Tab-separated table of C-alpha atoms and ligand atoms in Angstrom:
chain	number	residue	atom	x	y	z
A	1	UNK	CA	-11.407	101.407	21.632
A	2	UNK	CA	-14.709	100.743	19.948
A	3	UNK	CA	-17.675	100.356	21.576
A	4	UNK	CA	-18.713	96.901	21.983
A	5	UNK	CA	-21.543	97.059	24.527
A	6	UNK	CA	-25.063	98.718	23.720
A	7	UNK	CA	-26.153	97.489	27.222
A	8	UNK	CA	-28.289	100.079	27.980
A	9	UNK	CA	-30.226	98.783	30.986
A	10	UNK	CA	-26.441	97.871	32.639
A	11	UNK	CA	-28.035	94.449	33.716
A	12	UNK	CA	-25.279	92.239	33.317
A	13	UNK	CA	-25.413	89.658	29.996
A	14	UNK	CA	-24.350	86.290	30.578
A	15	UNK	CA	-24.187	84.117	27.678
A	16	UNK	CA	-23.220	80.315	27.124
A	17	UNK	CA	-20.886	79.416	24.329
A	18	UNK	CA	-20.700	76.085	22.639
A	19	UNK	CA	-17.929	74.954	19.552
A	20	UNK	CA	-18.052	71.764	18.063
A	21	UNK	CA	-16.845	72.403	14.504
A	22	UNK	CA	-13.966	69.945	14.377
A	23	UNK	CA	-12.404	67.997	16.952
A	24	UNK	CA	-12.697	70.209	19.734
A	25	UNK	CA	-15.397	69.794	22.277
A	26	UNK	CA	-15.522	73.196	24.296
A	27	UNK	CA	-18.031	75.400	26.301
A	28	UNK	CA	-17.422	78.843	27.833
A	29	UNK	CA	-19.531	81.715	29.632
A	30	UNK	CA	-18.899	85.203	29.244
A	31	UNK	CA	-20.039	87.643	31.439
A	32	UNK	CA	-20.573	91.416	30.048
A	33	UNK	CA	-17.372	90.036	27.254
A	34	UNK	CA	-15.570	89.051	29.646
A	35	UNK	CA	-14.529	85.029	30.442
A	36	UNK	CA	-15.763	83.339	33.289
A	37	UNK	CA	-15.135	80.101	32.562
A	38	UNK	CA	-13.477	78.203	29.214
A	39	UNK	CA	-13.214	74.528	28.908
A	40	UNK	CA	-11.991	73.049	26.255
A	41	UNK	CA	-11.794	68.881	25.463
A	42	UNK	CA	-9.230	67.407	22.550
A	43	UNK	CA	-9.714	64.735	20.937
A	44	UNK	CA	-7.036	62.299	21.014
A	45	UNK	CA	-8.194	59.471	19.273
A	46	UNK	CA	-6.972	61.282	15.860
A	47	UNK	CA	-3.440	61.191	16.514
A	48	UNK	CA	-3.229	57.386	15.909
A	49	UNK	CA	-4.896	58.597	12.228
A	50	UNK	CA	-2.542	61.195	11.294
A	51	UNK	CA	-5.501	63.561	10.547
A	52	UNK	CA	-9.282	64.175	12.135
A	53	UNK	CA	-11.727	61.105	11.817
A	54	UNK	CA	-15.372	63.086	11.519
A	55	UNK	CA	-17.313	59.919	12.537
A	56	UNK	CA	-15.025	59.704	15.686
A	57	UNK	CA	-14.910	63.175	15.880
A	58	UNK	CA	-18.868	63.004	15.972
A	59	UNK	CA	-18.762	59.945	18.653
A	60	UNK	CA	-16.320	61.916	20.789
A	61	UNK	CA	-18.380	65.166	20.842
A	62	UNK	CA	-21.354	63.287	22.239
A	63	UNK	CA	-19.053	61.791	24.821
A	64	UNK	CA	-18.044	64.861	26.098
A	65	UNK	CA	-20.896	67.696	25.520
A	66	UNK	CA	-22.252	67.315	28.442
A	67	UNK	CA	-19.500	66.833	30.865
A	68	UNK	CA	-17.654	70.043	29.164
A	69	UNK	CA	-20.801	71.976	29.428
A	70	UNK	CA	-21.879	71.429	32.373
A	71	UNK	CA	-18.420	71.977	34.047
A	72	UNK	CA	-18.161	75.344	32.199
A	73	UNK	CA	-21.324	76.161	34.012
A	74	UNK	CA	-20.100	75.181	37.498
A	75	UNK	CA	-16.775	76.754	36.819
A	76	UNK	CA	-18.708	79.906	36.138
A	77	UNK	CA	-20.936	79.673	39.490
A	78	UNK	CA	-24.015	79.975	37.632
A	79	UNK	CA	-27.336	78.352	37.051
A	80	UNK	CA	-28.701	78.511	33.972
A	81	UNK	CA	-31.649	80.790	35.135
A	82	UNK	CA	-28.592	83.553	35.359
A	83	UNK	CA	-28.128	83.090	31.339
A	84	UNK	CA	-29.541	84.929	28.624
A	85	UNK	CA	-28.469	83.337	25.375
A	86	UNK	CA	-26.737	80.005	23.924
A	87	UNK	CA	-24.662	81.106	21.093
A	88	UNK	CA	-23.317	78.048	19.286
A	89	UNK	CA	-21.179	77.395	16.219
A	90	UNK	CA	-23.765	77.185	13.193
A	91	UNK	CA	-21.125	76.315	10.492
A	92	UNK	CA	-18.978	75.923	8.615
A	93	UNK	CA	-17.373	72.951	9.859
A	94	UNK	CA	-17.616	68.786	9.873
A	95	UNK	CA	-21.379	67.817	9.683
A	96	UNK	CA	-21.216	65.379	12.212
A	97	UNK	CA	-19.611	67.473	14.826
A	98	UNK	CA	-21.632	70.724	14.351
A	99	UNK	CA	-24.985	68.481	15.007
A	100	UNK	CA	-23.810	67.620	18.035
A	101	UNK	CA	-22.966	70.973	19.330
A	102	UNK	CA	-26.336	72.619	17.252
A	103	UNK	CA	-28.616	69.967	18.812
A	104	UNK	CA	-27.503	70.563	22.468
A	105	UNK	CA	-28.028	73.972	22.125
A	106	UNK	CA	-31.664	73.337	20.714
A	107	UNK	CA	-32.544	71.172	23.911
A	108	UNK	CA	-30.997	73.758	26.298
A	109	UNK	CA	-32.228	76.255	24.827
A	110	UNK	CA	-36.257	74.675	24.817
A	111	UNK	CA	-35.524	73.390	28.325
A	112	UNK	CA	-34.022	76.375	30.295
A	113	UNK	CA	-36.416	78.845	27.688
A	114	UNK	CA	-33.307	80.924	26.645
A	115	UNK	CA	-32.808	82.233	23.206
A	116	UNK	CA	-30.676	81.099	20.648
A	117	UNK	CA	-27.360	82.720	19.115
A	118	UNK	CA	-25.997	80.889	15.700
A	119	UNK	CA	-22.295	81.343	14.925
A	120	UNK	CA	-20.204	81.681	12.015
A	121	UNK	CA	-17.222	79.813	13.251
A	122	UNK	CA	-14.389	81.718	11.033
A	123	UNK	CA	-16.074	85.069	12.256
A	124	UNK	CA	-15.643	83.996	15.355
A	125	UNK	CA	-11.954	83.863	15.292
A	126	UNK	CA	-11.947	87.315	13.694
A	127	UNK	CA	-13.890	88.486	16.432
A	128	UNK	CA	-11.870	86.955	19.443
A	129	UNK	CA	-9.954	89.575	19.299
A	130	UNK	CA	-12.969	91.555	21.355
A	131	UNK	CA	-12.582	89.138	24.123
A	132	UNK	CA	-12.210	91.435	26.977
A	133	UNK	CA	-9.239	91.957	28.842
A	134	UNK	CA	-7.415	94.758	30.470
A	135	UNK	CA	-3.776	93.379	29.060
A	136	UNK	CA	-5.021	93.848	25.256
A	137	UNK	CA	-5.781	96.141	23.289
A	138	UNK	CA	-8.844	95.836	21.281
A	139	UNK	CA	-8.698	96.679	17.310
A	140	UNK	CA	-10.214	99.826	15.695
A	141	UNK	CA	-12.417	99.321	13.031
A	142	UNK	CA	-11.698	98.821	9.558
A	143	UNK	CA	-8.787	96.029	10.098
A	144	UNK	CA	-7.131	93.391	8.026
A	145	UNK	CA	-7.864	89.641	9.765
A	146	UNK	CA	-5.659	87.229	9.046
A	147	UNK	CA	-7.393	83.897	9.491
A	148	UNK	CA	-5.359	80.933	9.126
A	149	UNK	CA	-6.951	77.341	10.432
A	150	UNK	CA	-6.453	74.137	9.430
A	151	UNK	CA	-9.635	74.294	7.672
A	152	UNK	CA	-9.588	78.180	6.325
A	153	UNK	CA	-6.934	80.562	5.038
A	154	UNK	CA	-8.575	83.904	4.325
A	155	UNK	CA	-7.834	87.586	4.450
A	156	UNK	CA	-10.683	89.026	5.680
A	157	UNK	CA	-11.484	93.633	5.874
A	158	UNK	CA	-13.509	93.565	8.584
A	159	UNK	CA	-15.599	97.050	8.468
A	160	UNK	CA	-17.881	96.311	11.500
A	161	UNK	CA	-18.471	93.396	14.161
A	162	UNK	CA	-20.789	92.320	11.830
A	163	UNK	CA	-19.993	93.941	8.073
A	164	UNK	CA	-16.963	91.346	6.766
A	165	UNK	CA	-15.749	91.301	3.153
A	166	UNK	CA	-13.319	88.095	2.199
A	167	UNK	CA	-10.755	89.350	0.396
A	168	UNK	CA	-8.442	86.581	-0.757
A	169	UNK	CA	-8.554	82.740	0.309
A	170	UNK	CA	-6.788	79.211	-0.599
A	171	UNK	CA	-7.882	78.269	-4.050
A	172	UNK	CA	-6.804	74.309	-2.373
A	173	UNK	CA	-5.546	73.391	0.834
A	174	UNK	CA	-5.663	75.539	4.650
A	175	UNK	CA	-2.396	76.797	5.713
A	176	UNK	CA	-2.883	74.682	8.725
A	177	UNK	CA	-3.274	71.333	6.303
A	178	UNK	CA	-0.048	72.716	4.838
A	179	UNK	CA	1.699	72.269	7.765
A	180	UNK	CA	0.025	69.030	9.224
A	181	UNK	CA	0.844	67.546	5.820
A	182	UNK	CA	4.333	68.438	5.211
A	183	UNK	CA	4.658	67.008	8.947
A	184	UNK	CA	2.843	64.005	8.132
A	185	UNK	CA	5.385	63.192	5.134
A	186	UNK	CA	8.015	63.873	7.721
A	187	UNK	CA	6.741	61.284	10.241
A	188	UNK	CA	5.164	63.366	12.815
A	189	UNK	CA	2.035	62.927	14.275
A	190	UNK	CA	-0.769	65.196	13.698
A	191	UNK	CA	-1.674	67.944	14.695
A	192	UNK	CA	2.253	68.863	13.061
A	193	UNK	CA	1.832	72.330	12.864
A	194	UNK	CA	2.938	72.861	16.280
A	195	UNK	CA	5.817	70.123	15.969
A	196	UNK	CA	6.772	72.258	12.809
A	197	UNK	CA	7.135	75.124	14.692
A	198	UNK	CA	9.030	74.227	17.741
A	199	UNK	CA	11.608	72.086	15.919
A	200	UNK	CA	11.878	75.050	13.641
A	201	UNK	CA	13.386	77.291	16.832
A	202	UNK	CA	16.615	75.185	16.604
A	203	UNK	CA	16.657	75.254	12.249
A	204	UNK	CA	17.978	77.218	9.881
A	205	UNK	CA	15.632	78.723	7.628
A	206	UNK	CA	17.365	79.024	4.321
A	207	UNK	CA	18.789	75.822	4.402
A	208	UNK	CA	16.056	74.142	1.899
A	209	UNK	CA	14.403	76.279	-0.385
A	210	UNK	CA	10.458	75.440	-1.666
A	211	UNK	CA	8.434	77.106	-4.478
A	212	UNK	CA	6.258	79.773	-3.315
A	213	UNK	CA	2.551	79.282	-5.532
A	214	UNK	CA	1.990	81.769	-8.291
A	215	UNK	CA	-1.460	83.095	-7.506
A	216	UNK	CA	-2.475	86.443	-8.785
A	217	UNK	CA	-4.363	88.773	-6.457
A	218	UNK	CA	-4.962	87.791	-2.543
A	219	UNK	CA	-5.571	84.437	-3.230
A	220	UNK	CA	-3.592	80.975	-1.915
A	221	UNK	CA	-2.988	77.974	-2.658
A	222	UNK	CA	-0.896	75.437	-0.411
A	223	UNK	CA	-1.168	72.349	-2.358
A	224	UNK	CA	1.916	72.620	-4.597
A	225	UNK	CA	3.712	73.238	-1.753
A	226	UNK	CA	3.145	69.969	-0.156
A	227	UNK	CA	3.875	68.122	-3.594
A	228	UNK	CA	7.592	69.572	-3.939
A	229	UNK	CA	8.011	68.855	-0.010
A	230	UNK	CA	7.016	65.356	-1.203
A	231	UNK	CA	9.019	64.854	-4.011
A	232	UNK	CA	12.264	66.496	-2.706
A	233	UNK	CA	11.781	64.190	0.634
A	234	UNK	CA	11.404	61.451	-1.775
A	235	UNK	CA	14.600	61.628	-3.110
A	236	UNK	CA	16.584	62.846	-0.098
A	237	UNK	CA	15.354	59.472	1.506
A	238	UNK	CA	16.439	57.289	-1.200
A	239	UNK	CA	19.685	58.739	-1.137
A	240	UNK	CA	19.956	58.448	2.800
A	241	UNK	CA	17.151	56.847	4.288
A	242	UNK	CA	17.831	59.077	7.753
A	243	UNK	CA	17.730	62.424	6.455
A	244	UNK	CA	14.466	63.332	7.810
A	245	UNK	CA	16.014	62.664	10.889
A	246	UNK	CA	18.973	63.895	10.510
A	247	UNK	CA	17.678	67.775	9.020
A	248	UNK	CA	14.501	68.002	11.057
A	249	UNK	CA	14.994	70.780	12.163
A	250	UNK	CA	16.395	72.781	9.243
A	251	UNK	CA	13.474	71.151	7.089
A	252	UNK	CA	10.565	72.292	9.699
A	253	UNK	CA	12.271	75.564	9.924
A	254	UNK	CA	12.765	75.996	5.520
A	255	UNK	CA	9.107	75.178	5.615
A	256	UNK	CA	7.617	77.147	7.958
A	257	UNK	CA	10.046	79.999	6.658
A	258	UNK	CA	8.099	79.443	3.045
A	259	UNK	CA	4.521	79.359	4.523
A	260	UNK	CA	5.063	82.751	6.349
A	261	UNK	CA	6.751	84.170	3.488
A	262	UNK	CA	3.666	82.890	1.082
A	263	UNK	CA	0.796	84.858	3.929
A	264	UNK	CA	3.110	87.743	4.231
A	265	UNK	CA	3.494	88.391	1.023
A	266	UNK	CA	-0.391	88.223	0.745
A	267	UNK	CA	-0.816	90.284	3.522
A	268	UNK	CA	1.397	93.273	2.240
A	269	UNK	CA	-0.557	93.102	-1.136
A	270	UNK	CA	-4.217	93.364	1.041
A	271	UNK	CA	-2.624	96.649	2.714
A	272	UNK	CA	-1.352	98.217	-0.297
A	273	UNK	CA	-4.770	97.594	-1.957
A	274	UNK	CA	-6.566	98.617	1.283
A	275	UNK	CA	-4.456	101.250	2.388
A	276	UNK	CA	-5.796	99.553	5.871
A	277	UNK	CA	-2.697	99.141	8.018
A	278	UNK	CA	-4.600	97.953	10.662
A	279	UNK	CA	-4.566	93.532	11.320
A	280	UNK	CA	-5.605	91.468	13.643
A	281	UNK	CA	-4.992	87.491	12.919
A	282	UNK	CA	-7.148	84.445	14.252
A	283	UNK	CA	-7.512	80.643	13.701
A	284	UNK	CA	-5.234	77.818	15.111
A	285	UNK	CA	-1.790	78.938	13.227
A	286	UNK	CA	-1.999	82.656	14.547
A	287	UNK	CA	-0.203	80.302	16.978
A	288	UNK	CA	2.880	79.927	14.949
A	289	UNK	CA	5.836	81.661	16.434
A	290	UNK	CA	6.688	82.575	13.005
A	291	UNK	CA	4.045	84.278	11.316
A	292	UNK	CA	4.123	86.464	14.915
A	293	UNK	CA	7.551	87.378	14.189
A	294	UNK	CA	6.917	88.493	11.015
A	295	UNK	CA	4.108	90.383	12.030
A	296	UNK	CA	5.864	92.250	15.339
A	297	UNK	CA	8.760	92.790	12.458
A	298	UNK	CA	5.950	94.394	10.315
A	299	UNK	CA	4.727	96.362	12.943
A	300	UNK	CA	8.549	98.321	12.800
A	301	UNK	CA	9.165	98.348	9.245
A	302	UNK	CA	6.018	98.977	7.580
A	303	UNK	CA	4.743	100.950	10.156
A	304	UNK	CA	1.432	98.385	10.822
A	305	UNK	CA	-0.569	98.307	14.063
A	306	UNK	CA	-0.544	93.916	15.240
A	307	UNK	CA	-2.921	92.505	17.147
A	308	UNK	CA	-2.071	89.136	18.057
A	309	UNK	CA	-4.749	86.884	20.225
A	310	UNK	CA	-3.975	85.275	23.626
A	311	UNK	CA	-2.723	81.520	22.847
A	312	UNK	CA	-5.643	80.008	24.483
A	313	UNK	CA	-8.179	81.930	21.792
A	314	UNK	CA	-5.939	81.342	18.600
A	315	UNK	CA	-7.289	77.501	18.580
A	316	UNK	CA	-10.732	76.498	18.282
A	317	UNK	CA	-12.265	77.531	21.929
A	318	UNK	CA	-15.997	78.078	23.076
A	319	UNK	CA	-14.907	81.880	24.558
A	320	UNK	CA	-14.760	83.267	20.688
A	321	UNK	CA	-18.384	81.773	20.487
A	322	UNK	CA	-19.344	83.200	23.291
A	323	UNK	CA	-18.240	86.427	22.399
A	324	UNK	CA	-19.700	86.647	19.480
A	325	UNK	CA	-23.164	85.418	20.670
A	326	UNK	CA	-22.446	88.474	23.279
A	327	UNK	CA	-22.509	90.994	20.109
A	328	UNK	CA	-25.651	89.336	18.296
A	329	UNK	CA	-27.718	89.254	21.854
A	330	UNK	CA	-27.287	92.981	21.846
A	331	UNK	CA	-28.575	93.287	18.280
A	332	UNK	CA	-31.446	90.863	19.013
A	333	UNK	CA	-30.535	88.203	16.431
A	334	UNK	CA	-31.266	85.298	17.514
A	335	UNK	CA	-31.554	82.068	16.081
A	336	UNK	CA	-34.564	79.301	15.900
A	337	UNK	CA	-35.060	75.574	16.545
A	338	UNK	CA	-35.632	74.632	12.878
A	339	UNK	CA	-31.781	75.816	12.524
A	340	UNK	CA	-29.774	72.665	10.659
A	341	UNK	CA	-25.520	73.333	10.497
A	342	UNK	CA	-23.891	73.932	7.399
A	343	UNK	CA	-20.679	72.466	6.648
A	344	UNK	CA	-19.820	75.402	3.904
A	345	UNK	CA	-21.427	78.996	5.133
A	346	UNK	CA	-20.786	82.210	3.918
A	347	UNK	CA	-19.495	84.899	5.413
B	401	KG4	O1	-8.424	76.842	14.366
B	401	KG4	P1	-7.998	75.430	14.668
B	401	KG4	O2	-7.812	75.040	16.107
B	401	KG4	O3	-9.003	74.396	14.054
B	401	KG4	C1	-9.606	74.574	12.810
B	401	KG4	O4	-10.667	75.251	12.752
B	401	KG4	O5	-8.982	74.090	11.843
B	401	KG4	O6	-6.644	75.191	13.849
B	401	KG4	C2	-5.968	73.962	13.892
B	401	KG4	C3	-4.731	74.079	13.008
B	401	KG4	C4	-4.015	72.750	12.793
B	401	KG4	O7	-3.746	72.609	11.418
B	401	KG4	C5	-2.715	72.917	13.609
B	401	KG4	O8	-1.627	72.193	13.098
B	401	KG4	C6	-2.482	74.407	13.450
B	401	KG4	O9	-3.776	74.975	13.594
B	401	KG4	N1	-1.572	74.943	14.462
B	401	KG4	C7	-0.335	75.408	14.182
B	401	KG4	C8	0.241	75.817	15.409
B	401	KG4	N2	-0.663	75.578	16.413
B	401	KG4	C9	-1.773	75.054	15.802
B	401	KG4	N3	0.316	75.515	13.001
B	401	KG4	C10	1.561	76.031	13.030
B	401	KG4	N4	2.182	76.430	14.171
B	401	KG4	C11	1.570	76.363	15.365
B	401	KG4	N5	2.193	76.764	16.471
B	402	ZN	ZN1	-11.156	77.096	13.937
């Protein structure tokens, strides 16, 4: 297990997390790396959209900052005298939304006098695999991350807490767009990706087949995928206007069967080229019960060691920003007031 604490005075380290990125409004504290308290508010008002608003996103993030922080606190049994740092997402992320969640942290932070810790929010699923529990096993540096979001698909060596290298990512669309897209042209409601993959339990698989992308290397790209759902749906539904219905299942589960396919395949390339056997996978579709399977069934065959995330720290959460605030307040990087949040941030 590697060392994640350089604590050396063994005074406990409380610190306040705060994610705003997209349309999740959530605020955690960790004590030592481990949760005390994790609050998370959706947003519903996108559903009615079929995709996230960012100027309602914005709107609903100043609704609910303060209740969700302040609960997270109380949940916790602290007072903020008892923290020592904010961390906060920094970027990358919808404009609108990170401003709300970077400007919150500014006032606490000049108000209660208590440093700052900035974010990267796609690290931060790499790294909530560290969240500290006694069920999990934590990953051994170097390791293959897996992040797959609705806004990011990346395949990520990660050498070090802090020392990442992106190895491959979508040249167009996020695996999670690919699914809320395809479920979108099916009629569902947004978020689909979870639709997708429950109503692909009762489907066959290899009942429609869709074009995996010809990308070179560890690259992606989702969008052509979405364009030959389109079509073929097209013309299934001028032949019979109720075949969505009718083959929902078999279509969510040929789809989803051709996503996990397209990040396996991408995945098996980054170990051979790696020779890192080693993965650990993050973002809101580490969710899917499909890319899991493939990855337990990966674990057997190819002889890999799978971490998979608890549920509750696969989708955008506060605890993963926490946790990495945890790692930076050890190294003494902290952030400053005259911080602004980037919608597009390296790694
Ligand atoms: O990480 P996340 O909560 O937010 C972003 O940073 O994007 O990821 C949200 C994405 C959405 O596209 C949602 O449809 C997808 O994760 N998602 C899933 C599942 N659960 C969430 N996709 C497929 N299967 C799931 N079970
Ligand atoms: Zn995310």
């Amino acid at each position: 297990m590697p060392e994640i604490s350089i604590n050396k005075d063994k005074q406990s380290i409380y610190i306040l997390g705060i994610e705003s990125s997209c349309d999740d409004t959530a605020a955690a504290v960790l004590k030592d790396g481990k949760i005390i308290s994790n609050v998370v508010a959706n947003q519903k008002i996108h559903e009615e959209y079929g995709g996230v608003v960012p100027e309602l996103a914005s709107r609903a993030h100043q609704q609910n900052i303060v209740p969700v922080v302040d609960l997270a606190l109380k949940k916790a049994g602290i007072s903020p005298k008892d923290l020592n740092g904010i961390a906060f997402t920094e970027g990358p992320g919808l404009l609108g939304s990170l401003l709300v969640g970077i400007s919150f942290a500014k006032s606490l932070s000049m108000a209660w006098q208590i440093p700052l810790l900035p974010v990267h929010h796609m690290k931060a699923h790499i790294l909530a695999n560290f969240i500290q529990d006694e069920t999990m096993q934590l990953p051994k540096f170097p390791f293959l991350a897996l992040t797959i979001s609705g806004g990011h698909t990346q395949i990520v060596q990660a050498n070090d807490f802090f020392e990442m290298k992106v190895l491959g990512e979508t040249l167009d669309d996020a695996v999670g767009e690919a699914f809320d897209k395809s479920a979108k042209i099916m009629g569902l409601p947004y978020p689909g990706g979870p639709l997708i993959d429950k109503y692909s339990l009762e489907g066959n698989p290899l009942k429609f087949k869709f074009p995996k992308p010809k990308v070179a290397g560890m690259n992606f790209s989702f969008s052509g995928l979405k364009t030959s759902i389109l079509y073929f749906l097209q013309k299934k539904t001028a032949e019979n206007p109720d075949f969505i219905k009718e083959n929902i299942a078999d279509l969510s589960a040929s789809i989803q069967y051709t996503i996990v396919h397209i990040l396996m395949d991408k995945l098996k390339i980054a170990v051979n080229e790696t020779g890192i056997k080693r993965i650990a996978i993050g973002g809101g579709v580490s969710a899917n019960s499909g890319i899991r399977k493939a990855l337990m069934q990966a674990e057997k065959d190819c002889d890999w060691e799978v971490h998979l995330p608890k549920f509750e720290f696969t989708t955008d959460n506060a605890a993963m920003i926490a946790m990495v605030g945890y790692l930076k307040y050890q190294y003494k990087d902290f952030g400053t007031l005259d911080m602004v949040p980037k919608a597009r941030m390296k790694f």
